[in-house]
Short mmCIF file of C-alpha atoms in Angstrom, two decimals:
data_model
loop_
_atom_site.label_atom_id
_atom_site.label_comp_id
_atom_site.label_asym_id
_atom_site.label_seq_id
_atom_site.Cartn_x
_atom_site.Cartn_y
_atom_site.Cartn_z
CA UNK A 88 0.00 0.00 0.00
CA UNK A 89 1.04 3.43 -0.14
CA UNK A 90 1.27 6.12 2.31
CA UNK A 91 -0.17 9.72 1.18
CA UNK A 92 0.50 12.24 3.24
CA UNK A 93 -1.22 16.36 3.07
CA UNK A 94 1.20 18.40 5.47
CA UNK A 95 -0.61 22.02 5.86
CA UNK A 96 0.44 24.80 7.81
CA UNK A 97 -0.34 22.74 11.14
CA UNK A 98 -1.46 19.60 10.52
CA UNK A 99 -0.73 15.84 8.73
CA UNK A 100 -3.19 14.89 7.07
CA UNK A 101 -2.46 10.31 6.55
CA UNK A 102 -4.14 8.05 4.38
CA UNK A 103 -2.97 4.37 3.71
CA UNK A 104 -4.34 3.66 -0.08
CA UNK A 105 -4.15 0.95 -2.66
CA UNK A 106 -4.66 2.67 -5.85
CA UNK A 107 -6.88 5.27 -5.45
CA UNK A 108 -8.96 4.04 -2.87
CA UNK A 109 -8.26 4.87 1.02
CA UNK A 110 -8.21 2.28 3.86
CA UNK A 111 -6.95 4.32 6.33
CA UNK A 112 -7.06 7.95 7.53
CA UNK A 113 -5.59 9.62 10.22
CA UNK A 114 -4.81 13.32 11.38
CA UNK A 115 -1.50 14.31 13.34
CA UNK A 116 -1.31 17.87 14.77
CA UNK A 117 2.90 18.47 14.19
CA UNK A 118 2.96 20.92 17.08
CA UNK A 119 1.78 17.96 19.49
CA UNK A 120 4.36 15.94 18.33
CA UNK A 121 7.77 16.98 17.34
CA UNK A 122 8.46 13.04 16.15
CA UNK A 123 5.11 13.11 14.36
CA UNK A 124 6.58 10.63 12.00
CA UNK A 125 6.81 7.79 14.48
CA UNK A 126 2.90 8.20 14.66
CA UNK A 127 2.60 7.26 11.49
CA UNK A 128 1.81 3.72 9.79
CA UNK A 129 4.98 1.69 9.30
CA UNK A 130 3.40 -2.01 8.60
CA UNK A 131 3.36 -3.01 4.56
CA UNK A 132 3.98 0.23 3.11
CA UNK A 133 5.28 0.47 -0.60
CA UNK A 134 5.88 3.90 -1.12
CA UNK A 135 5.25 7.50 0.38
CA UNK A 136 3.52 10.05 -1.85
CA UNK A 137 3.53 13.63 0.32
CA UNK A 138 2.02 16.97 -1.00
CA UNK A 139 3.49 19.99 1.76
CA UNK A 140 2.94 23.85 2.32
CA UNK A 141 4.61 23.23 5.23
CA UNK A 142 8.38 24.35 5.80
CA UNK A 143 10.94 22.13 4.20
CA UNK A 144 11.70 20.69 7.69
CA UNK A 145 8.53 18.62 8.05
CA UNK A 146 9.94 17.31 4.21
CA UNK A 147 13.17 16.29 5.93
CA UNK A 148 11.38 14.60 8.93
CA UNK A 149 9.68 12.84 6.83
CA UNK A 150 12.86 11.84 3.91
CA UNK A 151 14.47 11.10 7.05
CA UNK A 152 11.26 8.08 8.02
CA UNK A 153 11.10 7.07 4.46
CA UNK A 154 14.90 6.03 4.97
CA UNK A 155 14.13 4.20 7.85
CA UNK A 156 11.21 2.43 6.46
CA UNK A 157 13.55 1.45 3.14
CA UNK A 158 10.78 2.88 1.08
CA UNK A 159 11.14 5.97 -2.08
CA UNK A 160 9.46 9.05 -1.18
CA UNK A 161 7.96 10.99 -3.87
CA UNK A 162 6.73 14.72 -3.19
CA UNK A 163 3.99 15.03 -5.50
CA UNK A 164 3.94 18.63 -7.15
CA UNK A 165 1.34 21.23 -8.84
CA UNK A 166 1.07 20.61 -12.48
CA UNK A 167 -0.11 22.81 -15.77
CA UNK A 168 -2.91 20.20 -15.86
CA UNK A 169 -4.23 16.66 -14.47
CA UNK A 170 -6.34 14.92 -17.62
CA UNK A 171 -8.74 17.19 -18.32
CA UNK A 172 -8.64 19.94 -15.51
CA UNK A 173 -6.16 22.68 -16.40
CA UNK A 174 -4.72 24.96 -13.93
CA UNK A 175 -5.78 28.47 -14.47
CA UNK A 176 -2.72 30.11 -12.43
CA UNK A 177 -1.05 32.26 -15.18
CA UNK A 178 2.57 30.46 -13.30
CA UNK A 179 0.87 27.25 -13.00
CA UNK A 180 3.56 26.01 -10.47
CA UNK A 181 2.47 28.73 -7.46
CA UNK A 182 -0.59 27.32 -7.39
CA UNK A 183 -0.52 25.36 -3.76
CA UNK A 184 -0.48 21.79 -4.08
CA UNK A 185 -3.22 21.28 -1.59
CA UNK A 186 -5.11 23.71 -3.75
CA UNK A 187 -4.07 21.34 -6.83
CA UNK A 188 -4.59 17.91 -5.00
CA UNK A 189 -8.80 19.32 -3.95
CA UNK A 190 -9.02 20.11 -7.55
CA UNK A 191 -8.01 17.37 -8.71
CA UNK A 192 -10.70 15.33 -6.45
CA UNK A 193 -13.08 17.91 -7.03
CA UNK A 194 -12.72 17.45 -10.74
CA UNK A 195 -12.64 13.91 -10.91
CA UNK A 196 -16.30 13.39 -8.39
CA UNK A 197 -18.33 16.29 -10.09
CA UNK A 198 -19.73 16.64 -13.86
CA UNK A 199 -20.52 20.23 -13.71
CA UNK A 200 -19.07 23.80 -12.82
CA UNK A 201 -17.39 23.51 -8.63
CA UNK A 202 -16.57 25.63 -5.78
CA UNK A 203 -13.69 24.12 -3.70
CA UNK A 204 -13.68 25.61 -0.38
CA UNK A 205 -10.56 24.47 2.30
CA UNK A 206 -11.27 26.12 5.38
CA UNK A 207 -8.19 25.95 7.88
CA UNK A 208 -5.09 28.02 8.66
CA UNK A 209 -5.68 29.76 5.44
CA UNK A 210 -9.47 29.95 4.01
CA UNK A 211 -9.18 29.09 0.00
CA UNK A 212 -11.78 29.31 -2.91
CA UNK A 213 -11.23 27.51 -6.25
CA UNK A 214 -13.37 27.53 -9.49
CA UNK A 215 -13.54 24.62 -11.98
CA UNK A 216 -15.75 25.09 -14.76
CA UNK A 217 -17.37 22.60 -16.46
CA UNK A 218 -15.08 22.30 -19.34
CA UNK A 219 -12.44 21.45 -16.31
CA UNK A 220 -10.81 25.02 -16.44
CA UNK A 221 -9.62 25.66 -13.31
CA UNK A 222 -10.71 29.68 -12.87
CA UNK A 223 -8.43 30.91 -10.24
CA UNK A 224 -9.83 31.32 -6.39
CA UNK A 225 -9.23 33.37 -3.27
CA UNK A 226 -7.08 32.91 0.09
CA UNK A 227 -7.99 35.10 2.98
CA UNK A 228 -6.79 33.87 6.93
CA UNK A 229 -8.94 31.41 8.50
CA UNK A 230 -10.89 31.84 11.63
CA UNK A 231 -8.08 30.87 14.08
CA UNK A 232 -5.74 33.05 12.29
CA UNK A 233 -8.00 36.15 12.26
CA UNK A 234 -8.51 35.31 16.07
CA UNK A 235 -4.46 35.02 16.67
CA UNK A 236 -3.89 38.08 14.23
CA UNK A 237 -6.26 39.89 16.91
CA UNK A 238 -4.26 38.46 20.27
CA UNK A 239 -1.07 39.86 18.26
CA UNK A 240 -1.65 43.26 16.81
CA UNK A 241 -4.37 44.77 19.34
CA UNK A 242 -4.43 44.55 23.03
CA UNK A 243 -7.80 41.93 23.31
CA UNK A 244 -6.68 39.05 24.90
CA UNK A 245 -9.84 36.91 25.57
CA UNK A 246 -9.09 33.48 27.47
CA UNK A 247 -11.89 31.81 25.60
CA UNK A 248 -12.75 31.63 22.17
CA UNK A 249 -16.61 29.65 21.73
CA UNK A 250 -18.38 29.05 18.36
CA UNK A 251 -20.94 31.83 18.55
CA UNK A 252 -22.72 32.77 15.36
CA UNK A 253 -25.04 35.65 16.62
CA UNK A 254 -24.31 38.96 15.47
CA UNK A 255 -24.38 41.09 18.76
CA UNK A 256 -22.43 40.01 22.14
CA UNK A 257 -21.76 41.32 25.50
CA UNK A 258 -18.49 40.44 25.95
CA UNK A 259 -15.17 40.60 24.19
CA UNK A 260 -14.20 36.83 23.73
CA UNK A 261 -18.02 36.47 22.40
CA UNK A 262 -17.57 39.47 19.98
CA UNK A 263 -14.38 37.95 18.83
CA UNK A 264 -15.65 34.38 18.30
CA UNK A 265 -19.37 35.60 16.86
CA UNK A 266 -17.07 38.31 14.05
CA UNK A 267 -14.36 35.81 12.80
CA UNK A 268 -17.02 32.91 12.85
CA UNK A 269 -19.16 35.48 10.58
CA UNK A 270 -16.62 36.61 8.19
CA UNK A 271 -16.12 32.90 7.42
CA UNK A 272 -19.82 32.37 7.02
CA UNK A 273 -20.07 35.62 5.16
CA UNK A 274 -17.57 35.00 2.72
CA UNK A 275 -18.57 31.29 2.06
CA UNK A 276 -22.17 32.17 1.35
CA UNK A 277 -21.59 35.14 -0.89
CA UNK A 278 -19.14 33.37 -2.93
CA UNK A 279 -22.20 30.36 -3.04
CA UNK A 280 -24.51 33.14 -4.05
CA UNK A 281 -22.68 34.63 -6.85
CA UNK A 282 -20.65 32.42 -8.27
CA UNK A 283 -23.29 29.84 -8.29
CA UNK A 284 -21.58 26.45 -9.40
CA UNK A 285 -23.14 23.32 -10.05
CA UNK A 286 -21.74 21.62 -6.57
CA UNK A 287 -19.98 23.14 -3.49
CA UNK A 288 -17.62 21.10 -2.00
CA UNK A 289 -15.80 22.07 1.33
CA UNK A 290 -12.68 20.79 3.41
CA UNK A 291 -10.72 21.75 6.02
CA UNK A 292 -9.98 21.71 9.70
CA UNK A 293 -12.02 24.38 10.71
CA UNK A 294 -15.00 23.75 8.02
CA UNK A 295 -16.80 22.14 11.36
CA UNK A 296 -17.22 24.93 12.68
CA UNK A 297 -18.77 26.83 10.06
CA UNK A 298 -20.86 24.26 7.68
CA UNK A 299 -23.71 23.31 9.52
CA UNK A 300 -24.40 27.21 9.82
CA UNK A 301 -23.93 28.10 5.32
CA UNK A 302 -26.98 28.98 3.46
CA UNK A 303 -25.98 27.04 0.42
CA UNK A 304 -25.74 23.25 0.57
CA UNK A 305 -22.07 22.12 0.56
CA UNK A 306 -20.82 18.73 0.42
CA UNK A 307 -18.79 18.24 3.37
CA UNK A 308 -15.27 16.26 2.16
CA UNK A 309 -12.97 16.00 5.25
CA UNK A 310 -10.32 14.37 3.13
CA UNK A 311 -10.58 16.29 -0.09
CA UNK A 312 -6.77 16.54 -0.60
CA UNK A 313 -5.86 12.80 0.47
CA UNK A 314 -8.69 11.69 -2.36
CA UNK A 315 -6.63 14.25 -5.45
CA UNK A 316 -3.15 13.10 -3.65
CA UNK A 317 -4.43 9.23 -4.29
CA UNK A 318 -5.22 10.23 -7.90
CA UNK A 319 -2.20 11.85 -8.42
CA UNK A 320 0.24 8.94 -6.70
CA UNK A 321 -2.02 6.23 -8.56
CA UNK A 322 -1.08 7.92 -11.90
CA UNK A 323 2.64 8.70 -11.53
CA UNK A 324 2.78 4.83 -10.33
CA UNK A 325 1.04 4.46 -14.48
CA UNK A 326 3.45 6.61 -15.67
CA UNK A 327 6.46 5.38 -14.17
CA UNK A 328 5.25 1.95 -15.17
CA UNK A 329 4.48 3.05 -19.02
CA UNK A 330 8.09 4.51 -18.74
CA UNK A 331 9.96 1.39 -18.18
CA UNK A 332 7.90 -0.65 -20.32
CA UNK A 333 9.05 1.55 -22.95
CA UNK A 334 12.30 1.05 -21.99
CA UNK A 335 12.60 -2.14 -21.72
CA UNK A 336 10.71 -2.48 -25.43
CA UNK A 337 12.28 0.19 -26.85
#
């Protein structure tokens, strides 16, 4: 089996696969761990497939396990296109892999025009049109990083942060939690409203806290990015194959 991997800004993201389907999932928060690696599944693995927007050092954590588990390690990378869904970035490479990998799933579980939302550290939007043109998207800070961008630039320094989704308070934790919580919704539901694409699909670590509360109906796809990293890992196993059976014929 193979091990995919989605490292974001604060959390791993695990799947165990064969092909493109999952067996296993899990979710490892790095800053809980510093030898996150050793929490991850050593038994029958084949190969590692990781997609990161995390700092090179969780990459050489996890070079450094791959060693140890006598298995190649393949970072998987955004591409100009993935069959039929092209990337719309005008530098197709900046476009973040985790963006890429969503899209990718996205594309390959929807007929029509999507909305990908990933709702964690960062909050992204990306469009895919039904031709599989991939129309750019948004990234604004997600609701724990408007909260901490408060606690560090301003002098509010509420001990408790709830999920509260009215739009008055009367106190300053509550105004906190009820504004970021709103901007979130806000955001999500005008984008919904005017973009209006054929299915909205939504990931993320902090979607919880926010989709039960949306206007719009969006499909709620905790592992997103560990479905488009399969995909992707599945193929470059076909294309590495194709490769040395051309070789070896040619």
């Amino acid at each position: 089996m193979n091990l995919l991997l989605d490292i974001g800004n604060s959390r791993v993201k695990w799947a165990l696969a064969q092909g493109e389907r999952l067996v296993e999932t899990g979710v490892i928060r790095r800053e809980d761990s510093p030898s996150w690696t050793d929490r991850l599944p050593r038994d029958s693995i084949d190969g590692l497939f990781v997609a990161s927007v995390a700092h090179d050092s969780a990459l050489e954590a996890l070079a450094m396990h791959a060693r140890t588990l006598g298995v190649p390690l393949q970072t998987i990378k955004t591409a100009p296109r993935f069959g039929d869904l092209i990337n719309g970035y005008h530098e197709p490479e900046k476009l973040g892999v985790d963006r890429w990998m969503a899209c990718i799933a996205a594309r390959a579980q929807t007929a029509g025009s999507a909305l990908v939302a990933d709702v964690g550290t960062a909050l992204t939007l990306d469009w895919i049109g039904a031709d599989g043109q991939h129309g750019g998207g948004l990234i604004t800070p997600g609701i724990g990083s408007m909260r901490a961008a408060l606690r560090a630039t301003t002098q509010l320094r509420p001990e408790h942060l709830p999920a509260i989704d009215t739009w008055l308070t009367q106190d300053t934790a509550s105004a906190i939690a009820a504004g970021t919580l709103r901007s979130v919704i806000a955001l999500l539901d005008g984008a919904a409203a005017e973009l209006a694409p054929d299915t909205l699909l939504i990931t993320g670590g902090e979607a919880h806290w926010v989709i039960d509360r949306l206007a719009a109906d969006w499909m709620f796809r905790p592992q997103l990015v560990i479905e488009g990293l399969a995909r992707a890992a599945a193929q470059s196993q076909r294309d590495c194959g194709s490769s040395q059976i051309a070789s070896s014929t040619g």
